mmCIF file of C-alpha atoms in Angstrom:
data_model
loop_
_atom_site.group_PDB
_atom_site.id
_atom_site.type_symbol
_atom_site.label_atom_id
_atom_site.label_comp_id
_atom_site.label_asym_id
_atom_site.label_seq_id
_atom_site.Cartn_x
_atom_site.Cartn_y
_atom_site.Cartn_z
ATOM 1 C CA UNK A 1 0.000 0.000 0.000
ATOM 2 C CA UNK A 2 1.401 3.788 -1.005
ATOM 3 C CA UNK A 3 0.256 6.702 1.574
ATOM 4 C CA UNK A 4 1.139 10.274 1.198
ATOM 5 C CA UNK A 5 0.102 13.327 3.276
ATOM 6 C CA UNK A 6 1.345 16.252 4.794
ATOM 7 C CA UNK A 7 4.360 15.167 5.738
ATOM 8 C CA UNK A 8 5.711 15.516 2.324
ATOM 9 C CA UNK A 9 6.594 11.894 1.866
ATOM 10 C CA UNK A 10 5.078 8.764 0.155
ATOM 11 C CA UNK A 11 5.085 5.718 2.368
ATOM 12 C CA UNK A 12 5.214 2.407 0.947
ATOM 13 C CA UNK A 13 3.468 -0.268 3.785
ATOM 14 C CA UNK A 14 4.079 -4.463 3.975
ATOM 15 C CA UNK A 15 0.243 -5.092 4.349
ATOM 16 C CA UNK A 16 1.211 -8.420 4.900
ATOM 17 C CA UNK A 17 2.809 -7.556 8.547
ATOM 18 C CA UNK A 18 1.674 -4.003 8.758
ATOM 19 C CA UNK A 19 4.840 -2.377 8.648
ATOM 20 C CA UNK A 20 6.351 0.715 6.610
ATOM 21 C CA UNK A 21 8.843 -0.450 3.972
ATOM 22 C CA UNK A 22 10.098 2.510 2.440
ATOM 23 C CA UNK A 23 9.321 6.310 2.527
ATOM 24 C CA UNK A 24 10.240 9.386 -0.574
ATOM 25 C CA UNK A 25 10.709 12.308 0.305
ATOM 26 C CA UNK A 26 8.823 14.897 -2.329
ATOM 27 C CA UNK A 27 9.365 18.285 -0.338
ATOM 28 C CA UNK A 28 5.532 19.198 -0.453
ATOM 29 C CA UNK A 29 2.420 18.343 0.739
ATOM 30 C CA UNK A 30 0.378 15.534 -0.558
ATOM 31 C CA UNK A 31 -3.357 16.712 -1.158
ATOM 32 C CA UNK A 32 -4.307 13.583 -3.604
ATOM 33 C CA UNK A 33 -2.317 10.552 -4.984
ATOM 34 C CA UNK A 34 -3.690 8.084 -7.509
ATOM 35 C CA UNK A 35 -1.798 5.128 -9.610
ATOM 36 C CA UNK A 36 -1.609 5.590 -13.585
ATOM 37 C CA UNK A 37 0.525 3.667 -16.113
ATOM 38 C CA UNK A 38 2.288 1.925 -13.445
ATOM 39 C CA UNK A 39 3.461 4.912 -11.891
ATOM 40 C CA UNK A 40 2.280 7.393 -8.732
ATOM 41 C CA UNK A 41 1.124 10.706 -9.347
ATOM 42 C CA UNK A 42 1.105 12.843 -6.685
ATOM 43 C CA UNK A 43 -1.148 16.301 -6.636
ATOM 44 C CA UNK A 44 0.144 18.556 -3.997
ATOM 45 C CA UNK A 45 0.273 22.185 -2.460
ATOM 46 C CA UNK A 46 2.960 23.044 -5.372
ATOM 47 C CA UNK A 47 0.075 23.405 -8.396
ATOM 48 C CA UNK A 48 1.156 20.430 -10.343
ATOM 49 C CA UNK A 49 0.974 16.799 -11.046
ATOM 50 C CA UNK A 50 3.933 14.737 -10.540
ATOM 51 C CA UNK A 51 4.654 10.984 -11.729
ATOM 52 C CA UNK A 52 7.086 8.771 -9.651
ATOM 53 C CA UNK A 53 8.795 5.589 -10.784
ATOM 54 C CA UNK A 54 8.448 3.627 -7.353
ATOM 55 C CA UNK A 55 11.130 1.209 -8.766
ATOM 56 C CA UNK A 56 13.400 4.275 -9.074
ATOM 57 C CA UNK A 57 12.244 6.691 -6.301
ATOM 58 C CA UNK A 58 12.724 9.349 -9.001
ATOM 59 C CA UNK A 59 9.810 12.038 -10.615
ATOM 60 C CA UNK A 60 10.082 10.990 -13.917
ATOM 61 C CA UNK A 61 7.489 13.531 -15.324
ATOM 62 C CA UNK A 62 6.120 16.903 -13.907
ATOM 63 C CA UNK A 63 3.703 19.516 -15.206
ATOM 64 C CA UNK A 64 4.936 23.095 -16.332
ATOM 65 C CA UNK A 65 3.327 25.400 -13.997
ATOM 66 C CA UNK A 66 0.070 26.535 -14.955
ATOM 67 C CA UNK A 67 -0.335 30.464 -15.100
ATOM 68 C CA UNK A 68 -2.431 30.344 -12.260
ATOM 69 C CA UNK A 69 -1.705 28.279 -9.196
ATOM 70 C CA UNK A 70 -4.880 25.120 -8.681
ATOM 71 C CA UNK A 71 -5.621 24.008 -5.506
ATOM 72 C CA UNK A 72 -6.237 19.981 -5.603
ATOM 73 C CA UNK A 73 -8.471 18.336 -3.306
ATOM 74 C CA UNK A 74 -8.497 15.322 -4.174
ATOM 75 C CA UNK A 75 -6.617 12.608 -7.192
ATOM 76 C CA UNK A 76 -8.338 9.480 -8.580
ATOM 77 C CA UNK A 77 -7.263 7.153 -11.267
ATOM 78 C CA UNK A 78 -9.174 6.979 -14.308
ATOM 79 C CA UNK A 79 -9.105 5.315 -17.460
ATOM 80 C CA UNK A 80 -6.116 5.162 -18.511
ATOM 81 C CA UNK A 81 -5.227 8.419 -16.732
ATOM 82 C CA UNK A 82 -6.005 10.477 -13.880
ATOM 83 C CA UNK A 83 -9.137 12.682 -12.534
ATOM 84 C CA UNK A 84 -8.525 15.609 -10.266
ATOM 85 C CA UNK A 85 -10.988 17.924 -8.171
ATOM 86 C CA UNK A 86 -9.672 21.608 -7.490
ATOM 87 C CA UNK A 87 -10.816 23.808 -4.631
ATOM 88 C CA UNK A 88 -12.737 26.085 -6.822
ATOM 89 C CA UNK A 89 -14.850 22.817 -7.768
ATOM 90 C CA UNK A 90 -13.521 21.577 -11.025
ATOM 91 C CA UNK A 91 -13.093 18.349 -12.517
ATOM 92 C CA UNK A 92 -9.754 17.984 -14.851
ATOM 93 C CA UNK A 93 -9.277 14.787 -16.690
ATOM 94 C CA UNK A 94 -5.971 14.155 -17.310
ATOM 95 C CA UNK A 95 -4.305 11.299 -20.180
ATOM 96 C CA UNK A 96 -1.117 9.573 -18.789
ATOM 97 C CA UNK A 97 1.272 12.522 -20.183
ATOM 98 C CA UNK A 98 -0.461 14.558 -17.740
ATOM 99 C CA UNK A 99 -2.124 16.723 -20.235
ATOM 100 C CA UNK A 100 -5.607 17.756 -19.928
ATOM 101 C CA UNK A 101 -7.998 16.315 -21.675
ATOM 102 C CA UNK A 102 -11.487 18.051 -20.079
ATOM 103 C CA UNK A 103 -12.307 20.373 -17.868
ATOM 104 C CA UNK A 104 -15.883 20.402 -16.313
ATOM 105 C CA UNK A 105 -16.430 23.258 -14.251
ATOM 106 C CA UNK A 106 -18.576 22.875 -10.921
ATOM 107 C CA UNK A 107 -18.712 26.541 -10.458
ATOM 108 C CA UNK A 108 -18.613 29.813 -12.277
ATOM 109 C CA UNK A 109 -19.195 32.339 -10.042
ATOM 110 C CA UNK A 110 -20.890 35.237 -11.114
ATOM 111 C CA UNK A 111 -21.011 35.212 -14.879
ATOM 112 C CA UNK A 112 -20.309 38.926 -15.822
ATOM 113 C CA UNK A 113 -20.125 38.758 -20.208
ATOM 114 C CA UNK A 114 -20.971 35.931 -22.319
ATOM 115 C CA UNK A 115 -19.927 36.099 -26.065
ATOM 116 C CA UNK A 116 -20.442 32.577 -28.854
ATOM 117 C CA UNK A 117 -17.371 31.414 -29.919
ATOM 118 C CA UNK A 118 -16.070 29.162 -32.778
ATOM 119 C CA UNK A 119 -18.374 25.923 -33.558
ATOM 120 C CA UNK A 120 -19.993 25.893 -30.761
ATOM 121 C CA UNK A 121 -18.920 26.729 -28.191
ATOM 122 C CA UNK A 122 -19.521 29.882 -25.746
ATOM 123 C CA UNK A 123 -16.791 32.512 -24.487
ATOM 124 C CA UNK A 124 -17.453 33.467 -20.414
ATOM 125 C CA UNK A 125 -16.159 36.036 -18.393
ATOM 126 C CA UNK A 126 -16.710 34.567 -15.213
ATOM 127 C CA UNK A 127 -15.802 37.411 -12.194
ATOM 128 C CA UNK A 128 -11.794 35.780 -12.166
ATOM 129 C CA UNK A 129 -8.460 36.476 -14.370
ATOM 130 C CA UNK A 130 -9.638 33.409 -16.968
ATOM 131 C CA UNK A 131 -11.910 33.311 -19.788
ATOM 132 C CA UNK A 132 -13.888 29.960 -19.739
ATOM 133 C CA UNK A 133 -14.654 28.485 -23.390
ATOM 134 C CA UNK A 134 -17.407 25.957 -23.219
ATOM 135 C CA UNK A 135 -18.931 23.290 -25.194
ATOM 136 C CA UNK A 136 -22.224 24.173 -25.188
ATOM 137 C CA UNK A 137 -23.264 20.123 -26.015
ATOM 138 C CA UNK A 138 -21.013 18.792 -23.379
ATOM 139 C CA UNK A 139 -20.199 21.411 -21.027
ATOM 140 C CA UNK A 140 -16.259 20.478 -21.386
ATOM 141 C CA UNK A 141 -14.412 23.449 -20.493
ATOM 142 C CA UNK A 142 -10.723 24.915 -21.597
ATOM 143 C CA UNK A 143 -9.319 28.364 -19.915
ATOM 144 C CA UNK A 144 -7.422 30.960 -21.191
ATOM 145 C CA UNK A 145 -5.218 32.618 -18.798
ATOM 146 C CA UNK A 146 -3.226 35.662 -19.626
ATOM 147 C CA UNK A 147 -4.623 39.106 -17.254
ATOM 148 C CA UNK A 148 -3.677 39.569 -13.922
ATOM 149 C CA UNK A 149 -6.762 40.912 -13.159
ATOM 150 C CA UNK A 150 -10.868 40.052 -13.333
ATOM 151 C CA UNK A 151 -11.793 39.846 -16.762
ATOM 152 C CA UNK A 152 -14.890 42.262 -17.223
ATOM 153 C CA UNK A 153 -15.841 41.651 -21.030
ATOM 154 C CA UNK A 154 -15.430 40.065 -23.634
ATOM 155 C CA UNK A 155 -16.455 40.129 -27.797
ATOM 156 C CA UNK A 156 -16.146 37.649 -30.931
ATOM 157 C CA UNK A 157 -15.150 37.813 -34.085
ATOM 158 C CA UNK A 158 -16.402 34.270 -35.164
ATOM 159 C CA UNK A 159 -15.758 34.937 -38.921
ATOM 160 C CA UNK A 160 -11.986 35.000 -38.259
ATOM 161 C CA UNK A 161 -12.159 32.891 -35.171
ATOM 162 C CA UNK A 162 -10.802 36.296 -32.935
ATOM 163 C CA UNK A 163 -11.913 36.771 -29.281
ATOM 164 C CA UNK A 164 -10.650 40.209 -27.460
ATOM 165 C CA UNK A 165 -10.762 40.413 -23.873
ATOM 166 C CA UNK A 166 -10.770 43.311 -21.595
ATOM 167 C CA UNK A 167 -9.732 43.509 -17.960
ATOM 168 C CA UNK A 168 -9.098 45.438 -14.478
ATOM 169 C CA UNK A 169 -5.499 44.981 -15.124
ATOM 170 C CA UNK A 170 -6.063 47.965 -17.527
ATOM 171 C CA UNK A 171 -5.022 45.840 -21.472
ATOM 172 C CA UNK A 172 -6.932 44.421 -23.607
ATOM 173 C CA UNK A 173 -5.766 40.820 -24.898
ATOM 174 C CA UNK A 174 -6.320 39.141 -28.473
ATOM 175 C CA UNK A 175 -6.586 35.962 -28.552
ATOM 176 C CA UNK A 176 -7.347 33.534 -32.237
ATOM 177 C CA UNK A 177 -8.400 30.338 -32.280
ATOM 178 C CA UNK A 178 -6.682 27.758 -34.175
ATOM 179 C CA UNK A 179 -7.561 23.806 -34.484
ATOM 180 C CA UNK A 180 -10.390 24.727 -31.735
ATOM 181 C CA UNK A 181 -7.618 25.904 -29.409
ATOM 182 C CA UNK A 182 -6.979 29.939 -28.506
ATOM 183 C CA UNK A 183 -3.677 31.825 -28.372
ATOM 184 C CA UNK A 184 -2.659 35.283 -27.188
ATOM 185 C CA UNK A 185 -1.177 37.216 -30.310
ATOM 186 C CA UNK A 186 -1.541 40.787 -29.393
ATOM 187 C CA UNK A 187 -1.703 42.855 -26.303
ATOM 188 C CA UNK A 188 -3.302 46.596 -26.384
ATOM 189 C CA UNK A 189 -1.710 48.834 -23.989
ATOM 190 C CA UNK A 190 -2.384 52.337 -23.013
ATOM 191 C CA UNK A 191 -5.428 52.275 -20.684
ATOM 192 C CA UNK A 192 -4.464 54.086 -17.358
ATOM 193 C CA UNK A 193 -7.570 52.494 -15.666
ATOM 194 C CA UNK A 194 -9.339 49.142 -15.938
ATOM 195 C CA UNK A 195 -11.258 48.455 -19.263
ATOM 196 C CA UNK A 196 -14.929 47.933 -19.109
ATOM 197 C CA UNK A 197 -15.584 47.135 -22.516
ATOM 198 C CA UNK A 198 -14.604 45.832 -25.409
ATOM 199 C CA UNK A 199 -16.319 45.347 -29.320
ATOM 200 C CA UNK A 200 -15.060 44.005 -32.533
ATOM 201 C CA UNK A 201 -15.919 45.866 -36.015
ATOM 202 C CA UNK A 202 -18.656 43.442 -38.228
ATOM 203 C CA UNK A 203 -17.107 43.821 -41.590
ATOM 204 C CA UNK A 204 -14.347 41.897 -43.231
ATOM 205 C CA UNK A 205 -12.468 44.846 -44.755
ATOM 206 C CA UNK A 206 -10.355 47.173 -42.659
ATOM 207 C CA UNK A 207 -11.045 45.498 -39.254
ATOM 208 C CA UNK A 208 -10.798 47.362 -35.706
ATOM 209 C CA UNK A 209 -11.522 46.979 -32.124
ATOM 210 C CA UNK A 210 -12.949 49.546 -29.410
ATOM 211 C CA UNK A 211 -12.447 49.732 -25.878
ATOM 212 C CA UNK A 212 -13.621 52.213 -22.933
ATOM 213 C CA UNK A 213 -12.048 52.341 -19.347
ATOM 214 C CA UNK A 214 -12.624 53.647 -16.087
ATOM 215 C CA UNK A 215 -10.367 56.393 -17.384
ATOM 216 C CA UNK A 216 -13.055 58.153 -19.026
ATOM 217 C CA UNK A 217 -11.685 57.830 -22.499
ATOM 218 C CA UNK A 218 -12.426 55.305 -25.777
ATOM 219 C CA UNK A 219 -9.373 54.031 -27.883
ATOM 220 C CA UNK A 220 -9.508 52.323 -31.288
ATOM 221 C CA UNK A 221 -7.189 49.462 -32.042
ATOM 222 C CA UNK A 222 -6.114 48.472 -35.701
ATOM 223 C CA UNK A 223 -3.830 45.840 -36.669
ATOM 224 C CA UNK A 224 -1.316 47.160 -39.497
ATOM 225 C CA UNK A 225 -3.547 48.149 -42.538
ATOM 226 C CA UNK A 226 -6.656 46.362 -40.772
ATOM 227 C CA UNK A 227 -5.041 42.911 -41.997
ATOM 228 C CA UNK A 228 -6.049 40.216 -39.576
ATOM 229 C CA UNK A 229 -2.820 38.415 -40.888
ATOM 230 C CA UNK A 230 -1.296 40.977 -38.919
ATOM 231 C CA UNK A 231 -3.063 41.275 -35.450
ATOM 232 C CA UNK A 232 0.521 41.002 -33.711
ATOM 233 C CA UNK A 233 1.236 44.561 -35.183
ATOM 234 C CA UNK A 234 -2.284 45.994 -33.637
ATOM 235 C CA UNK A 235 -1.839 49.815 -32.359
ATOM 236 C CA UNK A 236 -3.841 52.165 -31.204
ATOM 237 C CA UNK A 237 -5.024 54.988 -33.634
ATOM 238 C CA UNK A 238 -6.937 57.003 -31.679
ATOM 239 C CA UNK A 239 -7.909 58.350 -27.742
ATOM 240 C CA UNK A 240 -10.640 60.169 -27.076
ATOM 241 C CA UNK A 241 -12.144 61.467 -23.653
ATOM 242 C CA UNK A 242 -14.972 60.600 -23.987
ATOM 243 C CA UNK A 243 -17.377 60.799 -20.812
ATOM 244 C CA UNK A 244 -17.037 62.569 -17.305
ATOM 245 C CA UNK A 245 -17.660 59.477 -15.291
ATOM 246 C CA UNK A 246 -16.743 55.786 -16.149
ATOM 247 C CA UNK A 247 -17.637 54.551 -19.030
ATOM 248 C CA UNK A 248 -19.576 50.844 -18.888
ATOM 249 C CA UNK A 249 -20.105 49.694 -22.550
ATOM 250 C CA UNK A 250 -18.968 50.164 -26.189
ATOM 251 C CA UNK A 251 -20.432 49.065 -29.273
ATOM 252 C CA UNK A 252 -19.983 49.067 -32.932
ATOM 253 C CA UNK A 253 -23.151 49.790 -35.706
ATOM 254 C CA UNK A 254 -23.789 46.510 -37.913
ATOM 255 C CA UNK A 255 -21.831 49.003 -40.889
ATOM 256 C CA UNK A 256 -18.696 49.773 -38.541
ATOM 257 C CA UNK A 257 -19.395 53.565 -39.389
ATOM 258 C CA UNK A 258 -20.462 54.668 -35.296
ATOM 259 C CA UNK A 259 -19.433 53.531 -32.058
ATOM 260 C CA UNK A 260 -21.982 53.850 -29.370
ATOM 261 C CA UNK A 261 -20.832 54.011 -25.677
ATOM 262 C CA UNK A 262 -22.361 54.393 -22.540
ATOM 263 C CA UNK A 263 -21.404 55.522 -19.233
ATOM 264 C CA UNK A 264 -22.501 56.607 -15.438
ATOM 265 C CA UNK A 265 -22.268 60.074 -15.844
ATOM 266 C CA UNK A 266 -26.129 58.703 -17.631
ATOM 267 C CA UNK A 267 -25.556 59.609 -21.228
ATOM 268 C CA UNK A 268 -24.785 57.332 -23.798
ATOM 269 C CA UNK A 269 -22.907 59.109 -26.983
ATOM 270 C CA UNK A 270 -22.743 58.316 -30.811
ATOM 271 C CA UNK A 271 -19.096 58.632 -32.414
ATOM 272 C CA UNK A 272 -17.747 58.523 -35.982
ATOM 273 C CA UNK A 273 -15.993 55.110 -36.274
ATOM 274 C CA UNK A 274 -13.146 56.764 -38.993
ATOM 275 C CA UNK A 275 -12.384 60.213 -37.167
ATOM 276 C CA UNK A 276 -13.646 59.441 -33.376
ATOM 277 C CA UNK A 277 -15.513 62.521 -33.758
ATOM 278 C CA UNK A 278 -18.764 63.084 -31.402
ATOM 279 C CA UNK A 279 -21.974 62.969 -33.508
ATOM 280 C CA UNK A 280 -24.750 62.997 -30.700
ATOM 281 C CA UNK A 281 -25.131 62.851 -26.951
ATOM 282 C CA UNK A 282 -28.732 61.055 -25.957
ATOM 283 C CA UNK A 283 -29.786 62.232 -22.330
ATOM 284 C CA UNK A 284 -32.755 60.920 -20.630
ATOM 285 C CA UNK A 285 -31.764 58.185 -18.071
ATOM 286 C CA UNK A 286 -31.403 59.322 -14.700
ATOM 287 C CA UNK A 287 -28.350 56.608 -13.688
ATOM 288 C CA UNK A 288 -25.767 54.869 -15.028
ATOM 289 C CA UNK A 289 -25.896 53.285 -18.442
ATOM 290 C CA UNK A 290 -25.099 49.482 -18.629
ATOM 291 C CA UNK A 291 -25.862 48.898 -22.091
ATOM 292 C CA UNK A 292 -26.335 50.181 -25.636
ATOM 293 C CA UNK A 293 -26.852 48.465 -28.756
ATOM 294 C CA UNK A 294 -27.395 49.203 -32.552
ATOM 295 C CA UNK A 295 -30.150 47.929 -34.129
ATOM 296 C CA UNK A 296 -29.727 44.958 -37.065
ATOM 297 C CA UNK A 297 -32.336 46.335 -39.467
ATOM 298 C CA UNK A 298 -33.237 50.271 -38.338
ATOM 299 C CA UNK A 299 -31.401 53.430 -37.611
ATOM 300 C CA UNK A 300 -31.668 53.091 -34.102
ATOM 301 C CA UNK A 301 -29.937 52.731 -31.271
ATOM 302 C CA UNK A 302 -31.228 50.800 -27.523
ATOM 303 C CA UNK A 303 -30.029 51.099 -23.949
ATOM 304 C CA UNK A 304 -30.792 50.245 -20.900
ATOM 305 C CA UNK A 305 -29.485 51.662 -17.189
ATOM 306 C CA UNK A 306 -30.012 51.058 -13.569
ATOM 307 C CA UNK A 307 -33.167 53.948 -13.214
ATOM 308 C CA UNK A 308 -34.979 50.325 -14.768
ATOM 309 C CA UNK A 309 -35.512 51.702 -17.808
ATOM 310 C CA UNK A 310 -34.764 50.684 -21.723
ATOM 311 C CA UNK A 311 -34.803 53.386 -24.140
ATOM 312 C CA UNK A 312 -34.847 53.555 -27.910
ATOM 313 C CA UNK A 313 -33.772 56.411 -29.678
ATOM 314 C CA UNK A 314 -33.420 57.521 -33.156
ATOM 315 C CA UNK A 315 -30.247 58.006 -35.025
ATOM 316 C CA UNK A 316 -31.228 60.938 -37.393
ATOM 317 C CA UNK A 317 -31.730 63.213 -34.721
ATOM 318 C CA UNK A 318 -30.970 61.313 -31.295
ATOM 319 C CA UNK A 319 -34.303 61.826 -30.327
ATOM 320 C CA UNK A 320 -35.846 59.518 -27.988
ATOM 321 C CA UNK A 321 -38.736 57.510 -29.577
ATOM 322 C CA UNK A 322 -39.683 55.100 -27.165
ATOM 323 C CA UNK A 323 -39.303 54.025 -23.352
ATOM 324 C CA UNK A 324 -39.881 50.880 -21.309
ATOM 325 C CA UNK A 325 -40.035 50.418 -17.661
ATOM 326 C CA UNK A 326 -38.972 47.726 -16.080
ATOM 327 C CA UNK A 327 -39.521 47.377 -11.764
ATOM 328 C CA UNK A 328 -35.684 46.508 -11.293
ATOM 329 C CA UNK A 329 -32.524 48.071 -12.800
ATOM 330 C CA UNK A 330 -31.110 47.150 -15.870
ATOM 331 C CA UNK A 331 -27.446 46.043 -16.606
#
């Protein structure tokens, strides 16, 4: 029988009289241990999994790091690999090379953007530093890690397979998915405060991305001559202030020529996509705006803020054309 625990050894016992036989020494503590391949893997307060030849008393295989320390709980064997519960209460399935093969997550927290992704699958910005992509079919989850701080939005671009992220620690990360796995290829600095949102442009020619940040302004992001071939060159061609107060949400019109955002000094304002110049201010909600959206099919625009009520307005003039009142606040 093998044993390990917080003593940061495994102990090998005689069952047959009861008595230890042997002991490793592994130098951390032992929160899960399960038998795979004909070797012990050991999950422990370091992060990783470890495998250990017993016949050699040697780690003959051990995880890189993963960008953010897990917690394991607990290590069983399965299949022909290894299942392991985390203390944010996931289940990773791991193949005997230690890889990961699924990820099903127990709990999400609070689920602050959701976005679809490629085939599929959904994009979630789930109140942490990882974006969660799931399958909507079988709920299998993979994470992206690459902020150091909570995520708080997210868009798609699922004609190019492109997801942009936006976060507290003030950048905004690309990420592209290849063979229905995402990379980082471009980071947007420049934002002096964290960024609240985040929107792709809908056509194929001359792409861009928007954000807006607590630090009252809105920036546009181009990759060199909008070529998404070259996304690792992205810069930022313009800054504009462009509220008093923080601004909560940014979008892009269906024909890429406005940008709408909204913020909690309770205006929401319509911008030329090409110049960033201001084209109309619509007041009329007495908080904070959460959202704003362009309509698919008319020239007009829709938000919604935390005095509970949606509004839609008209783009000729910015006049408001309609409102609806809801008995709780709208975000």
């Amino acid at each position: 029988m093998i044993s390990g625990g917080r003593d940061k050894v495994i102990s090998t016992w005689d069952l047959t009289n009861g008595k230890l036989k042997e002991t490793l020494p592994v130098f951390e503590v032992i929160e899960g241990m399960a038998l795979c391949d004909g070797l012990v893997v050991t999950a422990g307060d370091k992060g990783v999994l470890r495998a250990w030849d017993k016949t050699s008393n040697k780690c003959v295989q051990q995880q890189d790091p993963p960008a953010l320390k897990r917690e394991f709980v607990n290590l069983i064997s399965y299949k022909s690999g290894v299942l392991a519960v985390t203390f944010d209460q996931n289940i990773l399935i791991y193949n005997k090379e230690l890889e990961v093969e699924k990820n099903l997550i127990g709990y999400n927290d609070e689920i602050i953007d959701i976005k679809p992704a490629f085939e599929g699958h959904l994009a979630l910005a789930t109140n942490s530093e990882q974006i969660r992509i799931v399958n909507s079919d079988t709920l299998a989850t993979s994470v992206l890690s690459g902020h150091s701080g909570t995520v708080l939005s997210i868009d798609t671009n699922t004609e190019h397979n492109l997801l942009a992220s936006s976060s507290k620690d003030s950048t905004v990360i690309i990420w592209k998915c290849e063979d229905g796995s995402y990379s980082q290829v471009a980071t947007c600095t420049g934002h002096t405060g964290a960024v609240s949102g985040v929107a792709w442009s809908h056509l194929p020619e001359n792409m861009f991305l928007v954000s807006v940040s607590c630090d009252l302004t809105l920036k546009l992001w181009q990759p060199a001559k909008g070529n998404v071939d070259k996304l690792h060159k992205t810069k930022c061609v313009y800054t504009i202030k462009a509220h008093e107060k923080d601004i909560n949400c940014v979008t892009v019109s269906p024909n890429d020529k406005f940008i709408i955002t909204g913020s909690l000094d309770k205006t929401a304002k319509v911008w030329s996509s090409d110049k960033g110049n201001l084209l109309g201010v619509l007041k009329g909600h007495k908080r904070g705006i959460w959202s704003a959206r362009f309509s698919p099919v008319d020239q007009c625009v829709l938000t919604s803020s935390g005095d509970a009520l949606v509004k839609l307005w008209r783009l000729s003039d910015f006049s408001c054309i309609r409102t609806y009142e809801d008995t709780l606040p709208l975000y």
